[in-house]
Protein backbone atom coordinates (compact mmCIF):
# COMPACT_ATOMS: atom_id res chain seq x y z
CA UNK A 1 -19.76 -43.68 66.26
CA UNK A 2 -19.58 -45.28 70.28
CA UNK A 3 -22.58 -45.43 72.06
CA UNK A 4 -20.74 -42.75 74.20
CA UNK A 5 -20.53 -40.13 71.78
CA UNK A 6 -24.26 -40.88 70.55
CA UNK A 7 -25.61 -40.28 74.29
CA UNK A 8 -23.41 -37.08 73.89
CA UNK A 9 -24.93 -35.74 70.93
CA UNK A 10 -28.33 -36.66 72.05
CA UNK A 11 -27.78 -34.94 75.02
CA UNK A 12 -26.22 -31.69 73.12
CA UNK A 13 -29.31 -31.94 70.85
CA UNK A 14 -31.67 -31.79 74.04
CA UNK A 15 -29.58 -29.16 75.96
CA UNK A 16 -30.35 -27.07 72.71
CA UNK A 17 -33.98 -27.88 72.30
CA UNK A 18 -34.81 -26.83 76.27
CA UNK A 19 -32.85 -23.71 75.61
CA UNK A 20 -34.79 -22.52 72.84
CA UNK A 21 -38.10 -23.23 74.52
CA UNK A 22 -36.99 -21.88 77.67
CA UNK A 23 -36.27 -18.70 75.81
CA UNK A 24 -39.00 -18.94 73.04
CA UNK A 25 -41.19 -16.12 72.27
CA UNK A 26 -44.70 -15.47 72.63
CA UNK A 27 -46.92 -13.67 71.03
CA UNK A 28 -49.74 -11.75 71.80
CA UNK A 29 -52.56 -10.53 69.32
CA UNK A 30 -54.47 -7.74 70.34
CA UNK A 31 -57.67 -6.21 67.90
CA UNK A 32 -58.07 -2.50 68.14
CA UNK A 33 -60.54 -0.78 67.09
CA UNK A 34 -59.83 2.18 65.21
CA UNK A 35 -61.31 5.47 66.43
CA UNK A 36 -58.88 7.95 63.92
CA UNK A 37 -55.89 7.84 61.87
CA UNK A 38 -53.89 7.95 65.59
CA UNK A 39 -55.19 4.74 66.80
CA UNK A 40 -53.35 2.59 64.74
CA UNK A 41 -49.66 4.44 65.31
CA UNK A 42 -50.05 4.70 69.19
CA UNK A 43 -50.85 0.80 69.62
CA UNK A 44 -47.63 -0.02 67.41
CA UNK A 45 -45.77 2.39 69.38
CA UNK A 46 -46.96 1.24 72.69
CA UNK A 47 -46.06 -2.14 71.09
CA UNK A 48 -42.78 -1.58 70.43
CA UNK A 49 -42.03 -0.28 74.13
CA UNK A 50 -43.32 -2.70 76.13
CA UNK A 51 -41.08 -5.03 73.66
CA UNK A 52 -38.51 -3.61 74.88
CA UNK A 53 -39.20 -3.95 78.34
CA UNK A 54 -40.24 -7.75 78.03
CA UNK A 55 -38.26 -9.25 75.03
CA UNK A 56 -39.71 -12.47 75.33
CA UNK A 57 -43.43 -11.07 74.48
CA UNK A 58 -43.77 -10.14 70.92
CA UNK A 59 -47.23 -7.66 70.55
CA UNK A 60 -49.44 -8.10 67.35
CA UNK A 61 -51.47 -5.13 66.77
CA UNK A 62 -54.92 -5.63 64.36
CA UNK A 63 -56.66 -2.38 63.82
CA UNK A 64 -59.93 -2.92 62.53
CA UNK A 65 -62.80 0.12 61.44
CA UNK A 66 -65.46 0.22 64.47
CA UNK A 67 -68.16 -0.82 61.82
CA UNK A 68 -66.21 -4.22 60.55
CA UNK A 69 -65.47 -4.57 64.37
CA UNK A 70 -68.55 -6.59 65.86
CA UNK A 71 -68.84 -9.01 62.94
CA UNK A 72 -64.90 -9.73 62.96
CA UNK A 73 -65.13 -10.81 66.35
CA UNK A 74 -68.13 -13.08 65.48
CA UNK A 75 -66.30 -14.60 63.04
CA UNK A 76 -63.00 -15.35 64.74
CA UNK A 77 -64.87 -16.41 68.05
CA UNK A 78 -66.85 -18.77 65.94
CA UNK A 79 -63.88 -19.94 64.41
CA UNK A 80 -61.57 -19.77 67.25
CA UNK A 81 -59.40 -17.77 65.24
CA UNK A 82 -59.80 -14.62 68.12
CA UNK A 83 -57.12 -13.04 69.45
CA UNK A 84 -55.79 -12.67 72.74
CA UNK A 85 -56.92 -9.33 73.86
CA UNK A 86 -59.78 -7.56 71.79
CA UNK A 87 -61.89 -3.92 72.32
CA UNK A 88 -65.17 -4.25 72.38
CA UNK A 89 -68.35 -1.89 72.89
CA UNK A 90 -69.20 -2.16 76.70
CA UNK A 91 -72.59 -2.59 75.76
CA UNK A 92 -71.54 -6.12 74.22
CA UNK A 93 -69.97 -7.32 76.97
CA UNK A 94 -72.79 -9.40 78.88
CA UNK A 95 -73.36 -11.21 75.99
CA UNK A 96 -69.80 -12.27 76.05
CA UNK A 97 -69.77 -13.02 79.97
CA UNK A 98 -72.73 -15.13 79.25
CA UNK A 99 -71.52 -17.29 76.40
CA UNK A 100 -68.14 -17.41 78.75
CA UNK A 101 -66.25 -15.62 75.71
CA UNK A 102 -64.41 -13.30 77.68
CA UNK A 103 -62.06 -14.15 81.25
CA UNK A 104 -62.38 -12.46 84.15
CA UNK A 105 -59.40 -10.26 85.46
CA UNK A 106 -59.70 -10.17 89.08
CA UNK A 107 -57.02 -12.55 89.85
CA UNK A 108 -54.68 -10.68 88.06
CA UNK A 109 -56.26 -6.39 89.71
CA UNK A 110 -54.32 -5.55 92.80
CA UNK A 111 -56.33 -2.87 95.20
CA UNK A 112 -53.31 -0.64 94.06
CA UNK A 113 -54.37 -1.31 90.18
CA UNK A 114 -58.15 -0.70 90.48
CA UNK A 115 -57.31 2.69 92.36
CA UNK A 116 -55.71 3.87 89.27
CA UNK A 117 -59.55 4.16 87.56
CA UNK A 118 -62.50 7.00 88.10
CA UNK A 119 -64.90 4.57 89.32
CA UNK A 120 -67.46 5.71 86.35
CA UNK A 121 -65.77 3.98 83.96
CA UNK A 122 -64.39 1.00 85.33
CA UNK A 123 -68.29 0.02 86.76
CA UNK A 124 -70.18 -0.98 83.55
CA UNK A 125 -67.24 -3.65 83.13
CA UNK A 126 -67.69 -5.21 86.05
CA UNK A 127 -70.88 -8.19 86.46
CA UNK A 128 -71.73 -10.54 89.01
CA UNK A 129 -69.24 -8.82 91.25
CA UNK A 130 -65.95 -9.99 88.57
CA UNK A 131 -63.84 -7.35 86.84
CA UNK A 132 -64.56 -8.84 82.94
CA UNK A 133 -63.01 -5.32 80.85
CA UNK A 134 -61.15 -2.41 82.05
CA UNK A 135 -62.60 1.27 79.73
CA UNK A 136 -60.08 1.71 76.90
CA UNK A 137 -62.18 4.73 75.87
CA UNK A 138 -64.24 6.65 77.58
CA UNK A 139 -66.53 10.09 76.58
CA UNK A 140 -69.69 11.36 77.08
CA UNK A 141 -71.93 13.64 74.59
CA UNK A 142 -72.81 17.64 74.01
CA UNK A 143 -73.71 20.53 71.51
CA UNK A 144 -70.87 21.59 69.43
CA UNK A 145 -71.69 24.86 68.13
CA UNK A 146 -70.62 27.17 65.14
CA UNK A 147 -69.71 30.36 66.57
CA UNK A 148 -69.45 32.75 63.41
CA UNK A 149 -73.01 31.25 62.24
CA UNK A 150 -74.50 31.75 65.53
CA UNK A 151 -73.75 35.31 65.52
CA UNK A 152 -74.26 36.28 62.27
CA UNK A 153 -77.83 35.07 63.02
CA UNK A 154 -78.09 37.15 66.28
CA UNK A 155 -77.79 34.35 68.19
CA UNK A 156 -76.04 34.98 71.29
CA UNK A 157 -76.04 31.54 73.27
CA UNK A 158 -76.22 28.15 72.46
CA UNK A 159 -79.86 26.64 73.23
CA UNK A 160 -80.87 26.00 76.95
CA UNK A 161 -84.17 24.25 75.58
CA UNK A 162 -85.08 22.25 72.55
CA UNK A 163 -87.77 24.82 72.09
CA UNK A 164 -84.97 27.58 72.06
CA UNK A 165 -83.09 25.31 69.65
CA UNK A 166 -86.07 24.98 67.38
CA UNK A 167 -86.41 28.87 67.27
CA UNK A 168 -82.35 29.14 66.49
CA UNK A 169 -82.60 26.74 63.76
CA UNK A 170 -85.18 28.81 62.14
CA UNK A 171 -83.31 32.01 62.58
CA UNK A 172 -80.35 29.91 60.98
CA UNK A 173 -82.30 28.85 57.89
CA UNK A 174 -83.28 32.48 57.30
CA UNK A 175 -79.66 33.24 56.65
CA UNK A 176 -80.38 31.83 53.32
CA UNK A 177 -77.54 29.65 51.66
CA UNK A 178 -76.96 25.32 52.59
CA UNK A 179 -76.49 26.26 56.27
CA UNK A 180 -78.61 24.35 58.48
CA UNK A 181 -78.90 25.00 62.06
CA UNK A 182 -79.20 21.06 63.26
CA UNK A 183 -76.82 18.11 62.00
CA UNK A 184 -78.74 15.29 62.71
CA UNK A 185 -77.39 11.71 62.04
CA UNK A 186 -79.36 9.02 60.25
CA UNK A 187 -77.54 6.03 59.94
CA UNK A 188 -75.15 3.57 61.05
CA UNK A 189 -73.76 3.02 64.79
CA UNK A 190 -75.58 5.76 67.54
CA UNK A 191 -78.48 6.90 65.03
CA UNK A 192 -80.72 5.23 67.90
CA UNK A 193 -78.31 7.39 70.06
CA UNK A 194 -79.18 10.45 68.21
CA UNK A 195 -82.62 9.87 69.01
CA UNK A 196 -82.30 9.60 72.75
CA UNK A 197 -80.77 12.78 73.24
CA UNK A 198 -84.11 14.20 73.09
CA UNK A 199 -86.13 11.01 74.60
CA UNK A 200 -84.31 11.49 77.73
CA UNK A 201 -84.68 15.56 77.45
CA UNK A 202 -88.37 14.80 77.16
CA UNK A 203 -88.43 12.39 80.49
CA UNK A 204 -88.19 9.33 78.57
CA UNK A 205 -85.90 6.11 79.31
CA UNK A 206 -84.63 3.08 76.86
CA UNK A 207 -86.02 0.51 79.20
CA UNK A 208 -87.92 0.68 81.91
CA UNK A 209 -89.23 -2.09 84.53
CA UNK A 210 -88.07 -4.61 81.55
CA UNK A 211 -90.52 -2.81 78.88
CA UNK A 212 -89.05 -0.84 75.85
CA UNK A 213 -89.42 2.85 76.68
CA UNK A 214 -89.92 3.73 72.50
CA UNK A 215 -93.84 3.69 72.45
CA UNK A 216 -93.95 6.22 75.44
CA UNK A 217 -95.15 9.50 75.38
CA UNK A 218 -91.91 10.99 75.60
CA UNK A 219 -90.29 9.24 72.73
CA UNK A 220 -93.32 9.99 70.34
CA UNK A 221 -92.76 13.63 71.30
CA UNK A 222 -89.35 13.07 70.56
CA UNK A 223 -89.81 11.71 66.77
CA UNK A 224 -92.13 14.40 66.31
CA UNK A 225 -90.03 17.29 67.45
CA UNK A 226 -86.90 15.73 65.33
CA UNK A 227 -89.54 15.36 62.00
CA UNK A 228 -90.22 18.60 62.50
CA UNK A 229 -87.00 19.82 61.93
CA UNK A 230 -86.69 17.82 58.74
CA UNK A 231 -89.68 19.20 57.65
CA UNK A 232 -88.65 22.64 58.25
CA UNK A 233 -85.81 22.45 56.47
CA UNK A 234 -84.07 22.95 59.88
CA UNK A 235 -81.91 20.00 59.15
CA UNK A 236 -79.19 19.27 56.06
CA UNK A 237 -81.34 17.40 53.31
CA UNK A 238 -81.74 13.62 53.57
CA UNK A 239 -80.83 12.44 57.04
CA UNK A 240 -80.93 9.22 56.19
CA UNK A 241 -77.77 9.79 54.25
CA UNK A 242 -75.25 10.96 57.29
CA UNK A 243 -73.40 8.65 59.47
CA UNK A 244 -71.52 10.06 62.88
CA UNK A 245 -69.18 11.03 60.64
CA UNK A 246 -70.65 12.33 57.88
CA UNK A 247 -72.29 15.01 60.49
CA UNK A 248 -69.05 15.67 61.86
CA UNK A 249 -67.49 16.33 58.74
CA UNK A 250 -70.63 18.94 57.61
CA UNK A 251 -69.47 20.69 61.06
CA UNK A 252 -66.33 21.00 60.41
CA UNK A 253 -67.03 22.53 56.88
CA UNK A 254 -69.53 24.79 58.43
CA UNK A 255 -72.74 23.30 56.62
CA UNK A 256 -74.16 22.68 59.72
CA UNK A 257 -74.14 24.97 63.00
CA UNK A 258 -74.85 22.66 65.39
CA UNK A 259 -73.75 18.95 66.03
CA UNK A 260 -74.17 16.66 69.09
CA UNK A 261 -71.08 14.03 69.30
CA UNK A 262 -67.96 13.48 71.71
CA UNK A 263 -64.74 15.36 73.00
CA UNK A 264 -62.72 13.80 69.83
CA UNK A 265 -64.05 16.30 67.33
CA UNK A 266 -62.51 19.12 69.40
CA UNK A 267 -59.33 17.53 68.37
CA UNK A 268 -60.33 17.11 64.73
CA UNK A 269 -61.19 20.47 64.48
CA UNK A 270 -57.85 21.71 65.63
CA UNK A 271 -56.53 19.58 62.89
CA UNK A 272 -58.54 20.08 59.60
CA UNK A 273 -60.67 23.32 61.19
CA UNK A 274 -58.17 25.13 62.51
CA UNK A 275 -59.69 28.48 62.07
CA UNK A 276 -63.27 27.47 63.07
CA UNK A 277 -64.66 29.26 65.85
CA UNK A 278 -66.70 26.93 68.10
CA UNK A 279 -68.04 26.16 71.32
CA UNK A 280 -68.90 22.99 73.15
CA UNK A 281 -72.72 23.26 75.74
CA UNK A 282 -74.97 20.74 77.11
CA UNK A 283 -77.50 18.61 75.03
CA UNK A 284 -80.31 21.03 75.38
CA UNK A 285 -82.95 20.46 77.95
CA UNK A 286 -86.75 19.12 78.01
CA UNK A 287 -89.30 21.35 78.50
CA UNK A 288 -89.52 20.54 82.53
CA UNK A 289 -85.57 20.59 82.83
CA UNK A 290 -84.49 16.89 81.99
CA UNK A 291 -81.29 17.09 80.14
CA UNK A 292 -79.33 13.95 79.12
CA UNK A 293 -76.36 12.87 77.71
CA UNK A 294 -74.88 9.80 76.76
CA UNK A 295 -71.93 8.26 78.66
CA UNK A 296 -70.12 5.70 76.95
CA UNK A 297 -67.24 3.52 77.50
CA UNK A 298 -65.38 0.83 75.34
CA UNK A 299 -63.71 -2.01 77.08
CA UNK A 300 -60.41 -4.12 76.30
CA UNK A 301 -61.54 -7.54 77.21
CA UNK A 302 -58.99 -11.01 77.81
CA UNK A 303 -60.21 -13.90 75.95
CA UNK A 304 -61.08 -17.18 77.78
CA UNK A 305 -59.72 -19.20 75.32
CA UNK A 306 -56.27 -17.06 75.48
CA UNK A 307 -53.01 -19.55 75.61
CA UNK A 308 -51.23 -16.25 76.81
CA UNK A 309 -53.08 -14.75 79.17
CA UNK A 310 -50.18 -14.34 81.98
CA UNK A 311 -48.31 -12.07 78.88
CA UNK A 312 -51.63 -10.60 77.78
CA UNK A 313 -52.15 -9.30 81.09
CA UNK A 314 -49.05 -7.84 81.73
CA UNK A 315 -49.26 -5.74 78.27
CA UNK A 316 -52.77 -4.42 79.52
CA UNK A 317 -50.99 -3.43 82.78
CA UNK A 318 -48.69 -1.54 80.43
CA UNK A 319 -51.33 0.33 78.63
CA UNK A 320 -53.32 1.52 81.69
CA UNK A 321 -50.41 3.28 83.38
CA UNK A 322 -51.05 7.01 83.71
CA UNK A 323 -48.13 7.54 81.10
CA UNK A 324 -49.98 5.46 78.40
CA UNK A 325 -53.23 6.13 79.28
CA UNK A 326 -52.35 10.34 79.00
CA UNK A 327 -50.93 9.40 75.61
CA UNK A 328 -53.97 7.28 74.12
CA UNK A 329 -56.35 9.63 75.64
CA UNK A 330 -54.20 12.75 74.30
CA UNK A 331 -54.25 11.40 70.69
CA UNK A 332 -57.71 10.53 70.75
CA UNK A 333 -59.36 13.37 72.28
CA UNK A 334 -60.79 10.45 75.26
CA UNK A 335 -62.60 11.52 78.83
CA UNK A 336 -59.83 10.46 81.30
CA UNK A 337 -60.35 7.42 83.02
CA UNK A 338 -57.10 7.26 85.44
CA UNK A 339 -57.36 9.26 88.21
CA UNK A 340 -53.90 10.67 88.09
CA UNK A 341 -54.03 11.61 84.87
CA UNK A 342 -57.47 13.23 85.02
CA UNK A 343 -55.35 15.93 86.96
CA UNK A 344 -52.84 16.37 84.03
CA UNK A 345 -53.29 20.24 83.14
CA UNK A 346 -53.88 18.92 79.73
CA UNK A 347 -57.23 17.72 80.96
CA UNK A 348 -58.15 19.76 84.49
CA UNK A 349 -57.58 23.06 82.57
CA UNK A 350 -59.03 22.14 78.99
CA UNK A 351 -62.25 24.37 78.16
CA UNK A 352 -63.83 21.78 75.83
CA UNK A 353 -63.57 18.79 78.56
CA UNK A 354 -64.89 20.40 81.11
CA UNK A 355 -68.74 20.56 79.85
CA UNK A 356 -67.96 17.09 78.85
CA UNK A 357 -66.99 15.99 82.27
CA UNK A 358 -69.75 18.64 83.99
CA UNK A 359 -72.29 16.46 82.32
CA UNK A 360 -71.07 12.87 83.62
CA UNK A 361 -73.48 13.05 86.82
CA UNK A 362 -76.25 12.65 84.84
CA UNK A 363 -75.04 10.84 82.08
CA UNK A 364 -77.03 7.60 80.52
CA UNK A 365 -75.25 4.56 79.63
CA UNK A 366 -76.64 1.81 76.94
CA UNK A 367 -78.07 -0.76 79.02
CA UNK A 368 -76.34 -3.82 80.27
CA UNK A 369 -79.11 -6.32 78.90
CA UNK A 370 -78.85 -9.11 76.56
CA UNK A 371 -79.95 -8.56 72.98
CA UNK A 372 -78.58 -4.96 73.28
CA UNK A 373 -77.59 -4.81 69.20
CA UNK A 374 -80.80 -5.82 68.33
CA UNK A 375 -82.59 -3.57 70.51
CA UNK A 376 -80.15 -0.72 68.87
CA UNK A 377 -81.23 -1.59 65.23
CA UNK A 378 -84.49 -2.18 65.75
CA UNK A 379 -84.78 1.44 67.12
CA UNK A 380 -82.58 2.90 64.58
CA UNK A 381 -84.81 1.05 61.75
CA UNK A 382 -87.91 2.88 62.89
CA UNK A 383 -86.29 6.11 63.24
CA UNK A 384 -85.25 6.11 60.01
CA UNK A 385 -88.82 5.07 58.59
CA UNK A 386 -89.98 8.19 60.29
CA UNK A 387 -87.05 10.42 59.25
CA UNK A 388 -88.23 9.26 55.46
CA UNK A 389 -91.90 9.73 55.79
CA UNK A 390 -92.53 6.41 55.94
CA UNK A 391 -93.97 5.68 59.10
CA UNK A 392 -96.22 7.80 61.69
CA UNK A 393 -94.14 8.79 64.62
CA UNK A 394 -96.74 6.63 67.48
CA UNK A 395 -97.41 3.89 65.18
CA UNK A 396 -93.95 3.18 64.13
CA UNK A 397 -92.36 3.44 67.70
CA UNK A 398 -95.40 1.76 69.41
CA UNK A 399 -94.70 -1.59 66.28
CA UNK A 400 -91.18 -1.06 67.01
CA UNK A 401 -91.47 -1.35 71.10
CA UNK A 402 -93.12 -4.27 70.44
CA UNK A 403 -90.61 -6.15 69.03
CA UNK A 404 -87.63 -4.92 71.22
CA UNK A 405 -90.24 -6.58 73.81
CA UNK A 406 -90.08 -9.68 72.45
CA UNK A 407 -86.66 -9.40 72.54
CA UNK A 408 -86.37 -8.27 76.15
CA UNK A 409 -88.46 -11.51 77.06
């Protein structure tokens, strides 16, 4: 073979290495958390269309439970095995901007992008002025409430008080049978949660001038109110037992009248409950007037260490057009957080998200501090030593406040 036809080859070979990179794929690996058995079809879907529209990005969907989430991502991080994009609990977030885990988006938000978002839920992402998550999920908290079981006790509205709860319960319990008038969670993720509901109705806060709010007088109120229920047989039988969803579930079987969760059981309900008659009210209120609720958000967050992030970004553009967003938040049973599609009739004219949305002025959201988890478990941990009769309601919480101060130093 000449020299000639060598240089010709070698050139032929290089010609059809360049085109192949020049029109190689990328890919881009996204963890989801999974918040019901839609989560995991609407990502691929979602997938699969912006594929379409950008055939050089390939989307890798990872749906992962919500409980396995938090120590997945420590692992990966650790490892350096993460992905490109990830959902994370908002409340994790600062630990993440700290450790310089997570990239900031602002060079990529156009004014015309952050007008798309209801301010509430776009704010707890942002620190140190920098955009570092935009809210994948948003909701807030209230009273569901069994309609059929309220009546047939001669109850004729849900509870404006806790005292007027207290007095419902008991005329609940006198119906005899394994009804109970209060579902009350007792472990895993939100028991703490559980347990502010009526810490804030009672005046009380999580954290307050940088001192755990658990040994006030408002929180001890609070343990002793909820005990009481326990002890009256107010609540279903061992507390301790019930997750979220285990609460949920008693609802939706009508052992339980009452539960206190987010707009997605509404569309649960229409899906396994079909025929139960429910209504949706505020938390009840304190005895001078607080009421609170809990506002949450979840955040989609860009890795630093991303090799994609130009791609990455563009998919997250995708997903937080009002088309996708109205579909995610449609299959979930989700708050709106785009403006535009807050006015879809959907959500403006839907009975159930209204009180949710009624309740967002005053809503409470987990701090932004570090150590957040820890604060959450330790809480939860003494919450459950007084559900079990383990602990003394002021002694427990006043041991426990002292170590979530040790952790706020």
């Amino acid at each position: 073979m000449t020299i000639k036809q060598k240089l010709c080859l070698l050139a032929g070979a290089s010609l059809i290495a360049f085109s192949t990179s020049a029109f190689a794929e990328s890919t881009v690996r996204v963890t989801i958390a999974e918040y019901s058995k839609g989560t995991g079809p609407y990502f691929e879907e979602a997938a699969r269309a912006f594929e379409a529209a950008n055939p050089d990005t390939k989307i890798q969907i990872e749906v992962v439970p919500w409980d396995n989430l938090q120590q997945k991502l420590t692992t990966d991080i650790s490892a350096g095995a993460n992905a490109d994009l990830s959902i994370i609990g908002t409340r994790w977030l600062l630990d993440y901007v700290k450790e310089s885990i997570v990239a900031p988006l602002d060079e990529h938000i156009t004014p015309d992008f952050k007008a798309r978002f209801i301010d509430t839920f776009l704010s707890p992402s942002v620190m140190n002025g920098k955009v570092y998550g935009l809210p994948i999920a948003a909701s807030a908290r209230a009273m569901y409430y069994n309609k059929d079981i309220f009546a047939k006790a001669g109850i004729d509205t849900p509870p404006a008080t806790w005292a007027d709860f207290k007095t419902a319960a008991e005329k609940i319990k006198q119906l005899g049978g394994e009804t109970y008038g209060f579902g009350l969670q007792g472990k895993e993720i939100e028991t703490d949660v559980y347990f502010y509901y009526g810490m804030w109705s009672n005046g009380g806060e999580i954290v307050k001038d940088g001192k755990s709010g658990l040994d006030s007088q408002a929180a001890i109120d609070t343990a002793k109110l909820y005990k009481s229920f326990i002890d009256g047989g107010l609540t279903q039988p061992g507390v301790t037992s019930y997750s979220r969803e285990d609460v949920q579930n008693l609802f939706k079987q009508g052992k339980v009248a009452t539960v206190i969760t987010a707009p997605f059981l509404s569309n649960q309900i229409k899906a396994e409950a079909p025929n139960l008659k429910y209504g949706v009210a505020p938390i009840p209120a304190g005895p001078t007037g607080d009421k609170g609720t809990y506002g949450v958000t979840d955040s989609i967050v860009l890795f630093e260490n991303s090799k994609n992030k130009e791609a990455a970004w563009k998919f997250l553009d995708f997903l937080f057009t009002t088309e996708q967003r109205t579909k995610f938040d449609k299959v979930e049973g989700f708050l709106p957080v785009n403006a535009e599609e807050s006015r879809d009739p959907y959500f403006a004219d839907n009975a159930d998200l209204k009180v949710f949305t009624s309740l967002l002025p005053n809503a409470r959201f987990a701090p932004v501090i570090p150590g957040w988890e820890d604060i959450a478990q330790t809480t939860s941990n003494a919450i459950q030593k007084i559900y079990l009769g383990e602990g003394e309601p002021e002694a427990t919480l006043k041991e426990a406040a002292a170590k979530i101060n040790e952790t706020l130093k």
